[in-house]
Amino acid sequence: MFARPLPSFVPDETPDHPDALFVAWLGEAIAAGVVEPHAMTLSTVDADGLPDARVLILKDVDDRGWQFATSATSAKGRQIAARPAAALGFYWREQGRQVRVRGTVAALDPQTSADDFRARPDDSRVASLASTQSEVLPDPADLERALTASAATIAADPDTPSPDHTVYAVTPVAVEFWQGDATRRHVRLRYRRDGDVWQKELLWP
Ligand SMILES: Cc1cc2nc3c(=O)[nH]c(=O)nc-3n(C[C@H](O)[C@H](O)[C@H](O)COP(=O)(O)O)c2cc1C
């Protein structure tokens, strides 16, 4: 495994804040031709403690946290409401890199979600308005009917809001950067939040 040219990773030369290293790695992933490097696995737990996971798009990383958008009434939305904790995982195969994030998760303010919805392309808003995401779909024709109805709604009023569309942000307590190596000398650097500062520590691979 990893018998291909991989980037080097020197933990001594990393920034103090994990967000800065993530943004640098994301730029390197884009330059390396990684397809959809902003696709990530979001893990949550339900009210019974049973884990769940699915792929989402990372929208942004800033002072408010690592952000994604989804429906508040979806399975994940309900899980977050019951247990506001989450993990994110990225795998960039071309570079043998993995990033793991653990933290708390909360919805951003309603205006941010409304603005995000309004900024989406028409087909995205139509699909979002039509869907009761994660509910059982008894008949595919129901989806077609809902899409037709929501397309008419958006055509009549392009500013139609979506009450469920929500931007969430994960506030990390730990972020790990993992660089694979053909000789199994994988490098693991974990940033751990310690009050107002981030502690950096190497982990055994
Ligand atoms: C590459 C990719 C990107 C996706 N991006 C999103 C997204 O940004 N938001 C979203 O709600 N679902 C997204 N999905 C669909 C989710 O994986 C999932 O099917 C959906 O959100 C329902 O999840 P839930 O039933 O656990 O709530 C994406 C799927 C893939 C494969």
PDB file of C-alpha atoms and ligand atoms in Angstrom:
ATOM      1  CA  MET A   1       0.000   0.000   0.000  1.00  0.00           C
ATOM      2  CA  PHE A   2       1.068   3.603  -0.675  1.00  0.00           C
ATOM      3  CA  ALA A   3       3.668   2.410  -3.222  1.00  0.00           C
ATOM      4  CA  ARG A   4       3.414   5.641  -5.156  1.00  0.00           C
ATOM      5  CA  PRO A   5       4.969   9.091  -4.873  1.00  0.00           C
ATOM      6  CA  LEU A   6       3.482  10.744  -1.791  1.00  0.00           C
ATOM      7  CA  PRO A   7       4.016  14.191  -0.338  1.00  0.00           C
ATOM      8  CA  SER A   8       6.280  14.640   2.649  1.00  0.00           C
ATOM      9  CA  PHE A   9       4.883  15.818   5.968  1.00  0.00           C
ATOM     10  CA  VAL A  10       7.146  17.502   8.505  1.00  0.00           C
ATOM     11  CA  PRO A  11       5.203  18.047  11.756  1.00  0.00           C
ATOM     12  CA  ASP A  12       7.845  20.513  13.046  1.00  0.00           C
ATOM     13  CA  GLU A  13       6.954  22.873  10.212  1.00  0.00           C
ATOM     14  CA  THR A  14       3.199  22.983  10.853  1.00  0.00           C
ATOM     15  CA  PRO A  15       1.163  26.045  11.885  1.00  0.00           C
ATOM     16  CA  ASP A  16      -0.164  26.541  15.419  1.00  0.00           C
ATOM     17  CA  HIS A  17      -3.797  26.193  14.360  1.00  0.00           C
ATOM     18  CA  PRO A  18      -5.232  23.064  12.713  1.00  0.00           C
ATOM     19  CA  ASP A  19      -7.512  25.084  10.411  1.00  0.00           C
ATOM     20  CA  ALA A  20      -4.444  26.619   8.765  1.00  0.00           C
ATOM     21  CA  LEU A  21      -2.908  23.214   8.124  1.00  0.00           C
ATOM     22  CA  PHE A  22      -6.226  21.889   6.778  1.00  0.00           C
ATOM     23  CA  VAL A  23      -6.543  24.773   4.340  1.00  0.00           C
ATOM     24  CA  ALA A  24      -2.940  24.195   3.203  1.00  0.00           C
ATOM     25  CA  TRP A  25      -3.569  20.468   2.738  1.00  0.00           C
ATOM     26  CA  LEU A  26      -6.833  21.164   0.899  1.00  0.00           C
ATOM     27  CA  GLY A  27      -4.965  23.418  -1.522  1.00  0.00           C
ATOM     28  CA  GLU A  28      -2.379  20.689  -2.061  1.00  0.00           C
ATOM     29  CA  ALA A  29      -5.153  18.127  -2.641  1.00  0.00           C
ATOM     30  CA  ILE A  30      -6.726  20.369  -5.298  1.00  0.00           C
ATOM     31  CA  ALA A  31      -3.313  20.879  -6.944  1.00  0.00           C
ATOM     32  CA  ALA A  32      -2.755  17.094  -6.893  1.00  0.00           C
ATOM     33  CA  GLY A  33      -6.016  16.532  -8.760  1.00  0.00           C
ATOM     34  CA  VAL A  34      -7.949  14.890  -5.918  1.00  0.00           C
ATOM     35  CA  VAL A  35     -11.570  14.596  -7.056  1.00  0.00           C
ATOM     36  CA  GLU A  36     -13.985  16.351  -4.684  1.00  0.00           C
ATOM     37  CA  PRO A  37     -11.466  16.828  -1.862  1.00  0.00           C
ATOM     38  CA  HIS A  38     -14.168  18.676   0.102  1.00  0.00           C
ATOM     39  CA  ALA A  39     -16.284  15.477   0.317  1.00  0.00           C
ATOM     40  CA  MET A  40     -16.118  14.116   3.849  1.00  0.00           C
ATOM     41  CA  THR A  41     -17.696  11.463   6.004  1.00  0.00           C
ATOM     42  CA  LEU A  42     -19.886  12.936   8.743  1.00  0.00           C
ATOM     43  CA  SER A  43     -20.425  10.598  11.680  1.00  0.00           C
ATOM     44  CA  THR A  44     -23.106  11.158  14.273  1.00  0.00           C
ATOM     45  CA  VAL A  45     -24.818   9.042  16.910  1.00  0.00           C
ATOM     46  CA  ASP A  46     -28.520   8.567  17.443  1.00  0.00           C
ATOM     47  CA  ALA A  47     -30.383   8.870  20.731  1.00  0.00           C
ATOM     48  CA  ASP A  48     -29.578   5.201  21.512  1.00  0.00           C
ATOM     49  CA  GLY A  49     -25.855   5.730  20.929  1.00  0.00           C
ATOM     50  CA  LEU A  50     -25.858   3.862  17.612  1.00  0.00           C
ATOM     51  CA  PRO A  51     -23.333   5.465  15.194  1.00  0.00           C
ATOM     52  CA  ASP A  52     -24.270   6.567  11.691  1.00  0.00           C
ATOM     53  CA  ALA A  53     -22.139   7.926   8.840  1.00  0.00           C
ATOM     54  CA  ARG A  54     -22.623   9.451   5.405  1.00  0.00           C
ATOM     55  CA  VAL A  55     -20.754  11.617   2.914  1.00  0.00           C
ATOM     56  CA  LEU A  56     -21.356  15.377   2.807  1.00  0.00           C
ATOM     57  CA  ILE A  57     -19.696  18.411   1.287  1.00  0.00           C
ATOM     58  CA  LEU A  58     -17.631  20.662   3.524  1.00  0.00           C
ATOM     59  CA  LYS A  59     -18.848  24.182   2.756  1.00  0.00           C
ATOM     60  CA  ASP A  60     -16.410  26.281   4.705  1.00  0.00           C
ATOM     61  CA  VAL A  61     -13.983  26.399   7.607  1.00  0.00           C
ATOM     62  CA  ASP A  62     -13.760  29.609   9.626  1.00  0.00           C
ATOM     63  CA  ASP A  63     -14.045  30.936  13.200  1.00  0.00           C
ATOM     64  CA  ARG A  64     -17.559  29.481  13.394  1.00  0.00           C
ATOM     65  CA  GLY A  65     -16.306  25.955  12.708  1.00  0.00           C
ATOM     66  CA  TRP A  66     -16.226  23.332   9.965  1.00  0.00           C
ATOM     67  CA  GLN A  67     -19.491  23.843   8.103  1.00  0.00           C
ATOM     68  CA  PHE A  68     -21.900  21.699   6.126  1.00  0.00           C
ATOM     69  CA  ALA A  69     -25.499  22.145   4.966  1.00  0.00           C
ATOM     70  CA  THR A  70     -28.340  19.680   5.235  1.00  0.00           C
ATOM     71  CA  SER A  71     -31.928  19.277   6.323  1.00  0.00           C
ATOM     72  CA  ALA A  72     -32.625  19.689  10.038  1.00  0.00           C
ATOM     73  CA  THR A  73     -35.345  17.068   9.746  1.00  0.00           C
ATOM     74  CA  SER A  74     -33.088  14.453   8.049  1.00  0.00           C
ATOM     75  CA  ALA A  75     -31.801  11.482  10.022  1.00  0.00           C
ATOM     76  CA  LYS A  76     -28.529  13.289  10.705  1.00  0.00           C
ATOM     77  CA  GLY A  77     -30.368  16.480  11.697  1.00  0.00           C
ATOM     78  CA  ARG A  78     -32.417  14.562  14.228  1.00  0.00           C
ATOM     79  CA  GLN A  79     -29.327  12.751  15.514  1.00  0.00           C
ATOM     80  CA  ILE A  80     -27.501  16.045  15.993  1.00  0.00           C
ATOM     81  CA  ALA A  81     -30.512  17.469  17.841  1.00  0.00           C
ATOM     82  CA  ALA A  82     -30.446  14.467  20.193  1.00  0.00           C
ATOM     83  CA  ARG A  83     -26.645  14.333  20.583  1.00  0.00           C
ATOM     84  CA  PRO A  84     -24.730  17.412  19.403  1.00  0.00           C
ATOM     85  CA  ALA A  85     -21.434  15.656  18.701  1.00  0.00           C
ATOM     86  CA  ALA A  86     -19.860  14.688  15.390  1.00  0.00           C
ATOM     87  CA  ALA A  87     -16.761  13.407  13.648  1.00  0.00           C
ATOM     88  CA  LEU A  88     -15.559  14.286  10.152  1.00  0.00           C
ATOM     89  CA  GLY A  89     -13.251  12.186   7.993  1.00  0.00           C
ATOM     90  CA  PHE A  90     -11.427  13.025   4.756  1.00  0.00           C
ATOM     91  CA  TYR A  91      -9.398  10.590   2.642  1.00  0.00           C
ATOM     92  CA  TRP A  92      -7.285  11.877  -0.211  1.00  0.00           C
ATOM     93  CA  ARG A  93      -6.128   8.722  -1.960  1.00  0.00           C
ATOM     94  CA  GLU A  94      -3.806  10.377  -4.477  1.00  0.00           C
ATOM     95  CA  GLN A  95      -1.768  11.756  -1.584  1.00  0.00           C
ATOM     96  CA  GLY A  96      -2.230   8.998   0.996  1.00  0.00           C
ATOM     97  CA  ARG A  97      -3.642  11.574   3.368  1.00  0.00           C
ATOM     98  CA  GLN A  98      -6.376  11.412   5.968  1.00  0.00           C
ATOM     99  CA  VAL A  99      -7.826  14.152   8.176  1.00  0.00           C
ATOM    100  CA  ARG A 100      -9.990  13.359  11.191  1.00  0.00           C
ATOM    101  CA  VAL A 101     -12.008  15.847  13.216  1.00  0.00           C
ATOM    102  CA  ARG A 102     -13.909  15.293  16.475  1.00  0.00           C
ATOM    103  CA  GLY A 103     -16.051  17.904  18.145  1.00  0.00           C
ATOM    104  CA  THR A 104     -19.366  19.367  19.053  1.00  0.00           C
ATOM    105  CA  VAL A 105     -21.852  20.429  16.385  1.00  0.00           C
ATOM    106  CA  ALA A 106     -24.531  23.113  16.300  1.00  0.00           C
ATOM    107  CA  ALA A 107     -26.700  24.909  13.768  1.00  0.00           C
ATOM    108  CA  LEU A 108     -25.513  28.382  12.782  1.00  0.00           C
ATOM    109  CA  ASP A 109     -27.949  31.298  13.011  1.00  0.00           C
ATOM    110  CA  PRO A 110     -31.107  31.062  10.837  1.00  0.00           C
ATOM    111  CA  GLN A 111     -30.035  33.973   8.627  1.00  0.00           C
ATOM    112  CA  THR A 112     -26.853  32.096   7.599  1.00  0.00           C
ATOM    113  CA  SER A 113     -28.945  29.071   6.620  1.00  0.00           C
ATOM    114  CA  ALA A 114     -31.454  31.240   4.737  1.00  0.00           C
ATOM    115  CA  ASP A 115     -28.642  33.020   2.861  1.00  0.00           C
ATOM    116  CA  ASP A 116     -27.005  29.705   2.004  1.00  0.00           C
ATOM    117  CA  PHE A 117     -30.268  28.358   0.630  1.00  0.00           C
ATOM    118  CA  ARG A 118     -30.924  31.461  -1.450  1.00  0.00           C
ATOM    119  CA  ALA A 119     -27.408  31.278  -2.952  1.00  0.00           C
ATOM    120  CA  ARG A 120     -27.961  27.745  -4.260  1.00  0.00           C
ATOM    121  CA  PRO A 121     -28.708  27.014  -7.934  1.00  0.00           C
ATOM    122  CA  ASP A 122     -32.343  26.527  -8.939  1.00  0.00           C
ATOM    123  CA  ASP A 123     -32.144  22.738  -9.266  1.00  0.00           C
ATOM    124  CA  SER A 124     -30.596  22.437  -5.825  1.00  0.00           C
ATOM    125  CA  ARG A 125     -33.352  24.546  -4.229  1.00  0.00           C
ATOM    126  CA  VAL A 126     -36.055  22.636  -6.101  1.00  0.00           C
ATOM    127  CA  ALA A 127     -34.650  19.292  -4.959  1.00  0.00           C
ATOM    128  CA  SER A 128     -34.201  20.502  -1.412  1.00  0.00           C
ATOM    129  CA  LEU A 129     -37.734  21.895  -1.147  1.00  0.00           C
ATOM    130  CA  ALA A 130     -39.197  18.714  -2.641  1.00  0.00           C
ATOM    131  CA  SER A 131     -37.450  16.289  -0.333  1.00  0.00           C
ATOM    132  CA  THR A 132     -38.399  15.056   3.098  1.00  0.00           C
ATOM    133  CA  GLN A 133     -34.846  13.751   3.367  1.00  0.00           C
ATOM    134  CA  SER A 134     -34.365  10.338   5.010  1.00  0.00           C
ATOM    135  CA  GLU A 135     -38.096   9.550   5.197  1.00  0.00           C
ATOM    136  CA  VAL A 136     -39.297   6.332   3.536  1.00  0.00           C
ATOM    137  CA  LEU A 137     -40.219   6.898  -0.145  1.00  0.00           C
ATOM    138  CA  PRO A 138     -43.096   4.501  -0.817  1.00  0.00           C
ATOM    139  CA  ASP A 139     -43.263   5.219  -4.563  1.00  0.00           C
ATOM    140  CA  PRO A 140     -40.683   6.946  -6.858  1.00  0.00           C
ATOM    141  CA  ALA A 141     -43.630   8.728  -8.484  1.00  0.00           C
ATOM    142  CA  ASP A 142     -44.065  10.626  -5.203  1.00  0.00           C
ATOM    143  CA  LEU A 143     -40.620  12.169  -5.744  1.00  0.00           C
ATOM    144  CA  GLU A 144     -41.502  13.194  -9.313  1.00  0.00           C
ATOM    145  CA  ARG A 145     -44.723  14.823  -8.115  1.00  0.00           C
ATOM    146  CA  ALA A 146     -42.907  16.645  -5.303  1.00  0.00           C
ATOM    147  CA  LEU A 147     -40.196  17.883  -7.706  1.00  0.00           C
ATOM    148  CA  THR A 148     -42.811  19.189 -10.134  1.00  0.00           C
ATOM    149  CA  ALA A 149     -44.655  20.978  -7.346  1.00  0.00           C
ATOM    150  CA  SER A 150     -41.520  22.514  -5.864  1.00  0.00           C
ATOM    151  CA  ALA A 151     -40.268  23.609  -9.321  1.00  0.00           C
ATOM    152  CA  ALA A 152     -43.567  25.493  -9.731  1.00  0.00           C
ATOM    153  CA  THR A 153     -43.165  27.039  -6.279  1.00  0.00           C
ATOM    154  CA  ILE A 154     -39.615  28.237  -7.047  1.00  0.00           C
ATOM    155  CA  ALA A 155     -40.661  29.525 -10.485  1.00  0.00           C
ATOM    156  CA  ALA A 156     -43.443  31.577  -8.874  1.00  0.00           C
ATOM    157  CA  ASP A 157     -41.169  32.921  -6.139  1.00  0.00           C
ATOM    158  CA  PRO A 158     -37.413  32.333  -6.510  1.00  0.00           C
ATOM    159  CA  ASP A 159     -36.951  33.548  -2.922  1.00  0.00           C
ATOM    160  CA  THR A 160     -39.121  30.808  -1.419  1.00  0.00           C
ATOM    161  CA  PRO A 161     -37.361  29.873   1.828  1.00  0.00           C
ATOM    162  CA  SER A 162     -36.707  26.361   3.051  1.00  0.00           C
ATOM    163  CA  PRO A 163     -37.548  25.955   6.733  1.00  0.00           C
ATOM    164  CA  ASP A 164     -35.434  22.782   7.038  1.00  0.00           C
ATOM    165  CA  HIS A 165     -32.274  23.852   5.220  1.00  0.00           C
ATOM    166  CA  THR A 166     -29.636  24.346   7.899  1.00  0.00           C
ATOM    167  CA  VAL A 167     -25.958  25.158   7.988  1.00  0.00           C
ATOM    168  CA  TYR A 168     -24.230  23.342  10.843  1.00  0.00           C
ATOM    169  CA  ALA A 169     -20.740  23.895  12.190  1.00  0.00           C
ATOM    170  CA  VAL A 170     -18.470  21.428  13.951  1.00  0.00           C
ATOM    171  CA  THR A 171     -16.303  23.000  16.656  1.00  0.00           C
ATOM    172  CA  PRO A 172     -13.307  20.668  16.893  1.00  0.00           C
ATOM    173  CA  VAL A 173     -11.732  19.420  20.076  1.00  0.00           C
ATOM    174  CA  ALA A 174      -9.212  17.364  18.093  1.00  0.00           C
ATOM    175  CA  VAL A 175      -7.957  17.359  14.490  1.00  0.00           C
ATOM    176  CA  GLU A 176      -5.575  14.671  13.268  1.00  0.00           C
ATOM    177  CA  PHE A 177      -3.466  14.828  10.112  1.00  0.00           C
ATOM    178  CA  TRP A 178      -2.260  11.468   8.794  1.00  0.00           C
ATOM    179  CA  GLN A 179       0.308  11.019   6.072  1.00  0.00           C
ATOM    180  CA  GLY A 180       0.716   7.512   4.674  1.00  0.00           C
ATOM    181  CA  ASP A 181       4.166   6.122   3.859  1.00  0.00           C
ATOM    182  CA  ALA A 182       5.165   3.121   1.737  1.00  0.00           C
ATOM    183  CA  THR A 183       7.500   1.822   4.470  1.00  0.00           C
ATOM    184  CA  ARG A 184       4.715   2.071   7.083  1.00  0.00           C
ATOM    185  CA  ARG A 185       6.359   5.051   8.764  1.00  0.00           C
ATOM    186  CA  HIS A 186       3.057   6.835   8.621  1.00  0.00           C
ATOM    187  CA  VAL A 187       3.111  10.252  10.272  1.00  0.00           C
ATOM    188  CA  ARG A 188       0.269  11.171  12.601  1.00  0.00           C
ATOM    189  CA  LEU A 189      -0.032  14.664  14.033  1.00  0.00           C
ATOM    190  CA  ARG A 190      -2.923  15.453  16.347  1.00  0.00           C
ATOM    191  CA  TYR A 191      -3.975  18.935  17.390  1.00  0.00           C
ATOM    192  CA  ARG A 192      -5.798  18.791  20.725  1.00  0.00           C
ATOM    193  CA  ARG A 193      -7.706  21.779  22.053  1.00  0.00           C
ATOM    194  CA  ASP A 194      -6.401  22.775  25.488  1.00  0.00           C
ATOM    195  CA  GLY A 195      -8.398  25.791  26.692  1.00  0.00           C
ATOM    196  CA  ASP A 196      -7.579  28.600  24.273  1.00  0.00           C
ATOM    197  CA  VAL A 197      -4.578  26.937  22.655  1.00  0.00           C
ATOM    198  CA  TRP A 198      -3.914  23.898  20.514  1.00  0.00           C
ATOM    199  CA  GLN A 199      -1.458  21.268  21.700  1.00  0.00           C
ATOM    200  CA  LYS A 200       0.287  19.305  18.988  1.00  0.00           C
ATOM    201  CA  GLU A 201       1.320  15.722  19.589  1.00  0.00           C
ATOM    202  CA  LEU A 202       2.618  12.896  17.426  1.00  0.00           C
ATOM    203  CA  LEU A 203       0.782   9.580  17.615  1.00  0.00           C
ATOM    204  CA  TRP A 204       2.124   6.084  17.094  1.00  0.00           C
ATOM    205  CA  PRO A 205       1.075   4.934  13.665  1.00  0.00           C
TER     206      PRO A 205
HETATM  207  C1  LIG B   1     -20.261  13.230  -2.650  1.00  0.00           C
HETATM  208  C2  LIG B   1     -21.549  13.404  -1.852  1.00  0.00           C
HETATM  209  C3  LIG B   1     -21.875  14.656  -1.371  1.00  0.00           C
HETATM  210  C4  LIG B   1     -23.039  14.837  -0.611  1.00  0.00           C
HETATM  211  N1  LIG B   1     -23.270  16.079  -0.070  1.00  0.00           N
HETATM  212  C5  LIG B   1     -24.352  16.245   0.725  1.00  0.00           C
HETATM  213  C6  LIG B   1     -24.558  17.494   1.394  1.00  0.00           C
HETATM  214  O1  LIG B   1     -23.745  18.443   1.303  1.00  0.00           O
HETATM  215  N2  LIG B   1     -25.674  17.630   2.166  1.00  0.00           N
HETATM  216  C7  LIG B   1     -26.571  16.593   2.336  1.00  0.00           C
HETATM  217  O2  LIG B   1     -27.565  16.777   3.049  1.00  0.00           O
HETATM  218  N3  LIG B   1     -26.382  15.389   1.746  1.00  0.00           N
HETATM  219  C8  LIG B   1     -25.290  15.189   0.953  1.00  0.00           C
HETATM  220  N4  LIG B   1     -25.076  13.967   0.366  1.00  0.00           N
HETATM  221  C9  LIG B   1     -26.057  12.880   0.621  1.00  0.00           C
HETATM  222  C10 LIG B   1     -25.753  12.244   1.990  1.00  0.00           C
HETATM  223  O3  LIG B   1     -24.662  11.340   1.877  1.00  0.00           O
HETATM  224  C11 LIG B   1     -26.969  11.478   2.589  1.00  0.00           C
HETATM  225  O4  LIG B   1     -27.420  10.514   1.678  1.00  0.00           O
HETATM  226  C12 LIG B   1     -28.134  12.398   2.938  1.00  0.00           C
HETATM  227  O5  LIG B   1     -27.701  13.629   3.489  1.00  0.00           O
HETATM  228  C13 LIG B   1     -29.076  11.713   3.936  1.00  0.00           C
HETATM  229  O6  LIG B   1     -28.364  11.369   5.096  1.00  0.00           O
HETATM  230  P1  LIG B   1     -29.101  10.991   6.481  1.00  0.00           P
HETATM  231  O7  LIG B   1     -30.230  10.066   6.119  1.00  0.00           O
HETATM  232  O8  LIG B   1     -28.057  10.313   7.319  1.00  0.00           O
HETATM  233  O9  LIG B   1     -29.591  12.274   7.095  1.00  0.00           O
HETATM  234  C14 LIG B   1     -23.911  13.747  -0.379  1.00  0.00           C
HETATM  235  C15 LIG B   1     -23.569  12.483  -0.889  1.00  0.00           C
HETATM  236  C16 LIG B   1     -22.409  12.311  -1.599  1.00  0.00           C
HETATM  237  C17 LIG B   1     -22.042  10.922  -2.083  1.00  0.00           C
END
